[in-house]
mmCIF file of C-alpha atoms in Angstrom:
data_model
loop_
_atom_site.group_PDB
_atom_site.id
_atom_site.type_symbol
_atom_site.label_atom_id
_atom_site.label_comp_id
_atom_site.label_asym_id
_atom_site.label_seq_id
_atom_site.Cartn_x
_atom_site.Cartn_y
_atom_site.Cartn_z
ATOM 1 C CA GLY A 1 -29.288 -62.569 -17.564
ATOM 2 C CA ASP A 2 -29.004 -58.872 -16.931
ATOM 3 C CA SER A 3 -32.134 -57.069 -15.795
ATOM 4 C CA VAL A 4 -33.476 -53.656 -14.775
ATOM 5 C CA THR A 5 -36.168 -52.977 -12.200
ATOM 6 C CA GLN A 6 -37.913 -49.642 -12.091
ATOM 7 C CA MET A 7 -40.189 -47.987 -9.624
ATOM 8 C CA GLU A 8 -43.730 -48.773 -10.598
ATOM 9 C CA GLY A 9 -45.949 -46.009 -11.830
ATOM 10 C CA PRO A 10 -47.845 -44.108 -12.636
ATOM 11 C CA VAL A 11 -46.385 -41.160 -10.766
ATOM 12 C CA THR A 12 -48.351 -37.921 -10.491
ATOM 13 C CA LEU A 13 -46.780 -34.745 -9.121
ATOM 14 C CA SER A 14 -47.516 -31.055 -9.019
ATOM 15 C CA GLU A 15 -45.387 -28.594 -10.923
ATOM 16 C CA GLU A 16 -42.162 -27.626 -9.107
ATOM 17 C CA ALA A 17 -42.192 -30.793 -6.994
ATOM 18 C CA PHE A 18 -39.067 -32.902 -6.466
ATOM 19 C CA LEU A 19 -38.890 -36.069 -8.546
ATOM 20 C CA THR A 20 -37.222 -39.390 -7.863
ATOM 21 C CA ILE A 21 -37.737 -42.468 -10.018
ATOM 22 C CA ASN A 22 -35.925 -45.487 -8.621
ATOM 23 C CA CYS A 23 -33.974 -47.885 -10.804
ATOM 24 C CA THR A 24 -31.905 -50.895 -9.780
ATOM 25 C CA TYR A 25 -30.102 -53.348 -11.998
ATOM 26 C CA THR A 26 -28.585 -56.806 -12.053
ATOM 27 C CA ALA A 27 -25.598 -57.339 -14.306
ATOM 28 C CA THR A 28 -22.690 -59.760 -14.504
ATOM 29 C CA GLY A 29 -20.215 -57.248 -15.902
ATOM 30 C CA TYR A 30 -19.832 -53.491 -15.844
ATOM 31 C CA PRO A 31 -22.662 -52.130 -17.934
ATOM 32 C CA SER A 32 -23.333 -48.585 -19.012
ATOM 33 C CA LEU A 33 -26.563 -47.156 -17.604
ATOM 34 C CA PHE A 34 -29.126 -44.977 -19.338
ATOM 35 C CA TRP A 35 -32.362 -43.128 -18.861
ATOM 36 C CA TYR A 36 -34.573 -42.845 -21.935
ATOM 37 C CA VAL A 37 -37.713 -40.720 -22.192
ATOM 38 C CA GLN A 38 -40.743 -41.136 -24.407
ATOM 39 C CA TYR A 39 -42.854 -38.010 -24.761
ATOM 40 C CA PRO A 40 -46.460 -38.419 -25.927
ATOM 41 C CA GLY A 41 -46.541 -39.267 -29.624
ATOM 42 C CA GLU A 42 -42.762 -39.364 -29.969
ATOM 43 C CA GLY A 43 -40.048 -41.987 -30.133
ATOM 44 C CA LEU A 44 -37.646 -42.962 -27.382
ATOM 45 C CA GLN A 45 -34.945 -40.378 -26.727
ATOM 46 C CA LEU A 46 -31.797 -40.685 -24.688
ATOM 47 C CA LEU A 47 -32.087 -38.439 -21.633
ATOM 48 C CA LEU A 48 -28.772 -39.147 -19.901
ATOM 49 C CA LYS A 49 -26.188 -41.843 -19.384
ATOM 50 C CA ALA A 50 -23.294 -42.937 -17.190
ATOM 51 C CA THR A 51 -20.619 -45.367 -18.239
ATOM 52 C CA LYS A 52 -18.797 -46.224 -15.014
ATOM 53 C CA ALA A 53 -19.248 -46.286 -11.263
ATOM 54 C CA ASP A 54 -19.759 -42.892 -9.558
ATOM 55 C CA ASP A 55 -20.346 -41.153 -12.899
ATOM 56 C CA LYS A 56 -23.214 -38.673 -12.866
ATOM 57 C CA GLY A 57 -25.277 -38.186 -15.995
ATOM 58 C CA SER A 58 -27.250 -34.989 -16.353
ATOM 59 C CA ASN A 59 -29.486 -33.298 -18.907
ATOM 60 C CA LYS A 60 -32.445 -30.881 -18.879
ATOM 61 C CA GLY A 61 -32.231 -30.595 -15.078
ATOM 62 C CA PHE A 62 -32.377 -34.365 -14.589
ATOM 63 C CA GLU A 63 -29.545 -36.230 -12.863
ATOM 64 C CA ALA A 64 -28.662 -39.829 -12.099
ATOM 65 C CA THR A 65 -25.566 -41.288 -10.436
ATOM 66 C CA TYR A 66 -24.151 -44.738 -11.206
ATOM 67 C CA ARG A 67 -23.979 -46.457 -7.811
ATOM 68 C CA LYS A 68 -22.177 -49.776 -8.094
ATOM 69 C CA GLU A 69 -22.419 -50.585 -4.375
ATOM 70 C CA THR A 70 -26.213 -50.404 -4.437
ATOM 71 C CA THR A 71 -26.575 -51.337 -8.136
ATOM 72 C CA SER A 72 -28.797 -48.302 -8.621
ATOM 73 C CA PHE A 73 -29.253 -45.437 -11.067
ATOM 74 C CA HIS A 74 -32.074 -43.339 -9.637
ATOM 75 C CA LEU A 75 -33.399 -40.435 -11.712
ATOM 76 C CA GLU A 76 -33.897 -37.098 -9.932
ATOM 77 C CA LYS A 77 -35.047 -33.608 -10.781
ATOM 78 C CA GLY A 78 -35.352 -30.752 -8.331
ATOM 79 C CA SER A 79 -38.326 -28.969 -9.827
ATOM 80 C CA VAL A 80 -40.489 -30.687 -12.441
ATOM 81 C CA GLN A 81 -42.472 -28.954 -15.150
ATOM 82 C CA VAL A 82 -45.646 -29.915 -16.978
ATOM 83 C CA SER A 83 -43.500 -30.535 -20.057
ATOM 84 C CA ASP A 84 -41.696 -33.347 -18.198
ATOM 85 C CA SER A 85 -44.813 -35.506 -18.430
ATOM 86 C CA ALA A 86 -43.683 -38.629 -20.275
ATOM 87 C CA VAL A 87 -42.742 -42.274 -19.814
ATOM 88 C CA TYR A 88 -39.233 -42.801 -18.437
ATOM 89 C CA PHE A 89 -37.209 -45.965 -19.024
ATOM 90 C CA CYS A 90 -34.084 -47.024 -17.192
ATOM 91 C CA ALA A 91 -31.781 -49.234 -19.244
ATOM 92 C CA LEU A 92 -28.391 -50.892 -19.224
ATOM 93 C CA SER A 93 -26.214 -51.959 -22.066
ATOM 94 C CA GLU A 94 -24.946 -55.485 -22.396
ATOM 95 C CA ASN A 95 -21.781 -55.465 -24.412
ATOM 96 C CA GLY A 96 -21.560 -58.672 -26.348
ATOM 97 C CA GLN A 97 -20.512 -59.655 -29.833
ATOM 98 C CA GLY A 98 -19.734 -56.020 -30.534
ATOM 99 C CA ALA A 99 -23.283 -54.898 -29.895
ATOM 100 C CA GLN A 100 -24.653 -52.556 -27.280
ATOM 101 C CA LYS A 101 -27.864 -54.401 -26.618
ATOM 102 C CA LEU A 102 -30.088 -52.370 -24.337
ATOM 103 C CA VAL A 103 -32.006 -54.033 -21.518
ATOM 104 C CA PHE A 104 -34.907 -51.848 -20.387
ATOM 105 C CA GLY A 105 -37.000 -51.575 -17.277
ATOM 106 C CA GLN A 106 -40.755 -51.605 -17.619
ATOM 107 C CA GLY A 107 -41.072 -47.825 -17.697
ATOM 108 C CA THR A 108 -42.574 -45.264 -15.329
ATOM 109 C CA ARG A 109 -45.324 -42.956 -16.530
ATOM 110 C CA LEU A 110 -44.932 -39.478 -15.052
ATOM 111 C CA THR A 111 -47.706 -36.888 -15.080
ATOM 112 C CA ILE A 112 -47.079 -33.343 -13.886
ATOM 113 C CA ASN A 113 -50.112 -31.243 -13.038
ATOM 114 C CA PRO A 114 -49.985 -27.430 -13.210
ATOM 115 C CA GLY B 1 -31.397 -34.052 -40.354
ATOM 116 C CA ALA B 2 -33.663 -36.998 -40.928
ATOM 117 C CA GLY B 3 -34.050 -39.428 -38.068
ATOM 118 C CA VAL B 4 -34.851 -43.114 -38.102
ATOM 119 C CA SER B 5 -38.059 -43.787 -39.986
ATOM 120 C CA GLN B 6 -40.276 -46.840 -39.833
ATOM 121 C CA THR B 7 -43.098 -47.939 -42.079
ATOM 122 C CA PRO B 8 -45.911 -48.589 -41.752
ATOM 123 C CA SER B 9 -46.737 -46.742 -38.561
ATOM 124 C CA ASN B 10 -49.635 -49.117 -37.961
ATOM 125 C CA LYS B 11 -50.303 -52.589 -39.301
ATOM 126 C CA VAL B 12 -53.349 -54.727 -38.642
ATOM 127 C CA THR B 13 -53.206 -58.284 -39.884
ATOM 128 C CA GLU B 14 -55.055 -61.528 -39.395
ATOM 129 C CA LYS B 15 -53.640 -64.426 -37.471
ATOM 130 C CA GLY B 16 -51.563 -66.649 -39.735
ATOM 131 C CA LYS B 17 -50.612 -63.924 -42.213
ATOM 132 C CA TYR B 18 -47.127 -62.752 -43.154
ATOM 133 C CA VAL B 19 -45.965 -59.196 -42.418
ATOM 134 C CA GLU B 20 -42.953 -57.069 -43.222
ATOM 135 C CA LEU B 21 -41.872 -54.056 -41.189
ATOM 136 C CA ARG B 22 -39.377 -51.609 -42.635
ATOM 137 C CA CYS B 23 -36.713 -49.474 -40.983
ATOM 138 C CA ASP B 24 -34.729 -46.651 -42.586
ATOM 139 C CA PRO B 25 -31.802 -45.785 -40.324
ATOM 140 C CA ILE B 26 -29.982 -42.487 -40.116
ATOM 141 C CA SER B 27 -27.661 -42.133 -43.099
ATOM 142 C CA GLY B 28 -24.168 -43.361 -42.321
ATOM 143 C CA HIS B 29 -25.155 -45.371 -39.268
ATOM 144 C CA THR B 30 -23.624 -48.825 -39.538
ATOM 145 C CA ALA B 31 -25.326 -50.423 -36.541
ATOM 146 C CA LEU B 32 -29.041 -51.212 -36.552
ATOM 147 C CA TYR B 33 -31.170 -52.749 -33.810
ATOM 148 C CA TRP B 34 -34.701 -54.092 -33.631
ATOM 149 C CA TYR B 35 -36.641 -54.138 -30.360
ATOM 150 C CA ARG B 36 -40.178 -55.189 -29.474
ATOM 151 C CA GLN B 37 -42.289 -53.322 -26.911
ATOM 152 C CA SER B 38 -45.379 -54.968 -25.524
ATOM 153 C CA LEU B 39 -48.061 -52.900 -23.839
ATOM 154 C CA GLY B 40 -46.910 -51.559 -20.490
ATOM 155 C CA GLN B 41 -43.412 -52.977 -20.856
ATOM 156 C CA GLY B 42 -40.012 -51.720 -21.838
ATOM 157 C CA PRO B 43 -38.520 -52.570 -25.220
ATOM 158 C CA GLU B 44 -36.915 -56.008 -25.592
ATOM 159 C CA PHE B 45 -33.963 -56.645 -27.883
ATOM 160 C CA LEU B 46 -34.579 -58.772 -30.961
ATOM 161 C CA ILE B 47 -31.642 -58.509 -33.360
ATOM 162 C CA TYR B 48 -28.591 -56.407 -34.147
ATOM 163 C CA PHE B 49 -26.927 -55.732 -37.502
ATOM 164 C CA GLN B 50 -23.458 -54.404 -38.081
ATOM 165 C CA GLY B 51 -23.413 -53.523 -41.748
ATOM 166 C CA THR B 52 -25.203 -56.199 -43.736
ATOM 167 C CA GLY B 53 -24.762 -59.078 -41.331
ATOM 168 C CA ALA B 54 -26.878 -60.043 -38.354
ATOM 169 C CA ALA B 55 -24.214 -60.008 -35.650
ATOM 170 C CA ASP B 56 -26.576 -61.008 -32.848
ATOM 171 C CA ASP B 57 -30.038 -62.487 -33.316
ATOM 172 C CA SER B 58 -30.319 -63.946 -29.832
ATOM 173 C CA GLY B 59 -33.486 -61.987 -29.060
ATOM 174 C CA LEU B 60 -35.615 -63.362 -31.886
ATOM 175 C CA PRO B 61 -38.348 -65.337 -30.119
ATOM 176 C CA ASN B 62 -38.626 -68.183 -32.648
ATOM 177 C CA ASP B 63 -38.018 -69.091 -36.275
ATOM 178 C CA ARG B 64 -41.113 -67.221 -37.466
ATOM 179 C CA PHE B 65 -39.118 -64.025 -37.059
ATOM 180 C CA PHE B 66 -36.424 -63.061 -39.524
ATOM 181 C CA ALA B 67 -34.690 -59.809 -40.448
ATOM 182 C CA VAL B 68 -32.500 -58.691 -43.313
ATOM 183 C CA ARG B 69 -30.363 -55.702 -44.182
ATOM 184 C CA PRO B 70 -29.068 -56.564 -47.668
ATOM 185 C CA GLU B 71 -27.266 -53.320 -48.495
ATOM 186 C CA GLY B 72 -26.272 -52.253 -45.031
ATOM 187 C CA SER B 73 -28.886 -49.530 -44.808
ATOM 188 C CA VAL B 74 -32.630 -50.305 -44.850
ATOM 189 C CA SER B 75 -33.715 -53.284 -42.783
ATOM 190 C CA THR B 76 -36.863 -55.380 -42.949
ATOM 191 C CA LEU B 77 -38.242 -57.430 -40.083
ATOM 192 C CA LYS B 78 -40.317 -60.323 -41.376
ATOM 193 C CA ILE B 79 -42.828 -62.273 -39.343
ATOM 194 C CA GLN B 80 -44.377 -65.443 -40.720
ATOM 195 C CA ARG B 81 -47.622 -67.092 -39.565
ATOM 196 C CA THR B 82 -48.382 -64.227 -37.212
ATOM 197 C CA GLU B 83 -49.938 -64.978 -33.834
ATOM 198 C CA ARG B 84 -51.978 -62.734 -31.540
ATOM 199 C CA GLY B 85 -49.049 -62.729 -29.125
ATOM 200 C CA ASP B 86 -46.947 -60.948 -31.762
ATOM 201 C CA SER B 87 -49.025 -57.809 -31.267
ATOM 202 C CA ALA B 88 -46.669 -55.092 -30.038
ATOM 203 C CA VAL B 89 -44.813 -51.977 -31.100
ATOM 204 C CA TYR B 90 -41.700 -52.870 -33.079
ATOM 205 C CA LEU B 91 -38.916 -50.331 -32.653
ATOM 206 C CA CYS B 92 -35.865 -49.819 -34.782
ATOM 207 C CA ALA B 93 -32.756 -47.965 -33.639
ATOM 208 C CA SER B 94 -29.520 -47.071 -35.368
ATOM 209 C CA SER B 95 -26.155 -45.884 -34.151
ATOM 210 C CA LEU B 96 -22.999 -44.563 -35.740
ATOM 211 C CA SER B 97 -21.046 -47.655 -34.772
ATOM 212 C CA SER B 98 -21.574 -50.621 -32.527
ATOM 213 C CA VAL B 99 -19.509 -49.636 -29.545
ATOM 214 C CA ALA B 100 -20.319 -46.823 -27.138
ATOM 215 C CA SER B 101 -22.580 -45.033 -29.610
ATOM 216 C CA GLU B 102 -25.946 -43.547 -28.784
ATOM 217 C CA GLN B 103 -28.857 -45.429 -30.282
ATOM 218 C CA TYR B 104 -31.437 -43.274 -32.054
ATOM 219 C CA PHE B 105 -34.908 -44.744 -32.084
ATOM 220 C CA GLY B 106 -37.594 -44.568 -34.711
ATOM 221 C CA PRO B 107 -41.269 -43.960 -33.881
ATOM 222 C CA GLY B 108 -42.099 -47.644 -34.141
ATOM 223 C CA THR B 109 -44.603 -49.791 -36.016
ATOM 224 C CA ARG B 110 -47.663 -50.830 -34.041
ATOM 225 C CA LEU B 111 -48.570 -54.371 -35.116
ATOM 226 C CA THR B 112 -51.985 -55.755 -34.238
ATOM 227 C CA VAL B 113 -52.760 -59.365 -35.007
ATOM 228 C CA THR B 114 -56.488 -60.137 -34.933
#
């Protein structure tokens, strides 16, 4: 079945550093791709998404580009802040039986130090 | 407005007992999903409802797990004869419709089976 593999964490960076969290996927069709974020004590929130090849999703300074040729959707941010500390999940949607079932990676815990 | 709510937030039960976990989706959302998140892992799909019917229950691990949504709003996930391996955070998400709609997640119910 479809699967998502994320860069293993935890990742620790200093404030204003450049961030990359790698994500690759395996899918039989043409899934949509997502990054979700879970801040401490909060529920999962959609950070950004891309629905077709070469689309770029962006939000809160984060970006990710849907690369079909490398089956990747790496998350990047040019200058991280302490408030970006959270767990980040890459996910794809399997479209079947009318549902948008999400398949998640294992998550990457990010800690930003001041 | 109100987001997805889940009760209880924490549940501790003994092995072999029966538990019910409740999800209140965002008002007007017709699609409802249940996921299970084990420690250090990403969420895994369990079941999807469109309205009152379970349109896809392919993620339920075995017949001890069952979910209902009798009036197309609140959903209850039921686990019979709980096992220690059922310990996880159970997440509920809802979306406006089934196709190409953002899923909004609740805070989860942490189930511990002793």
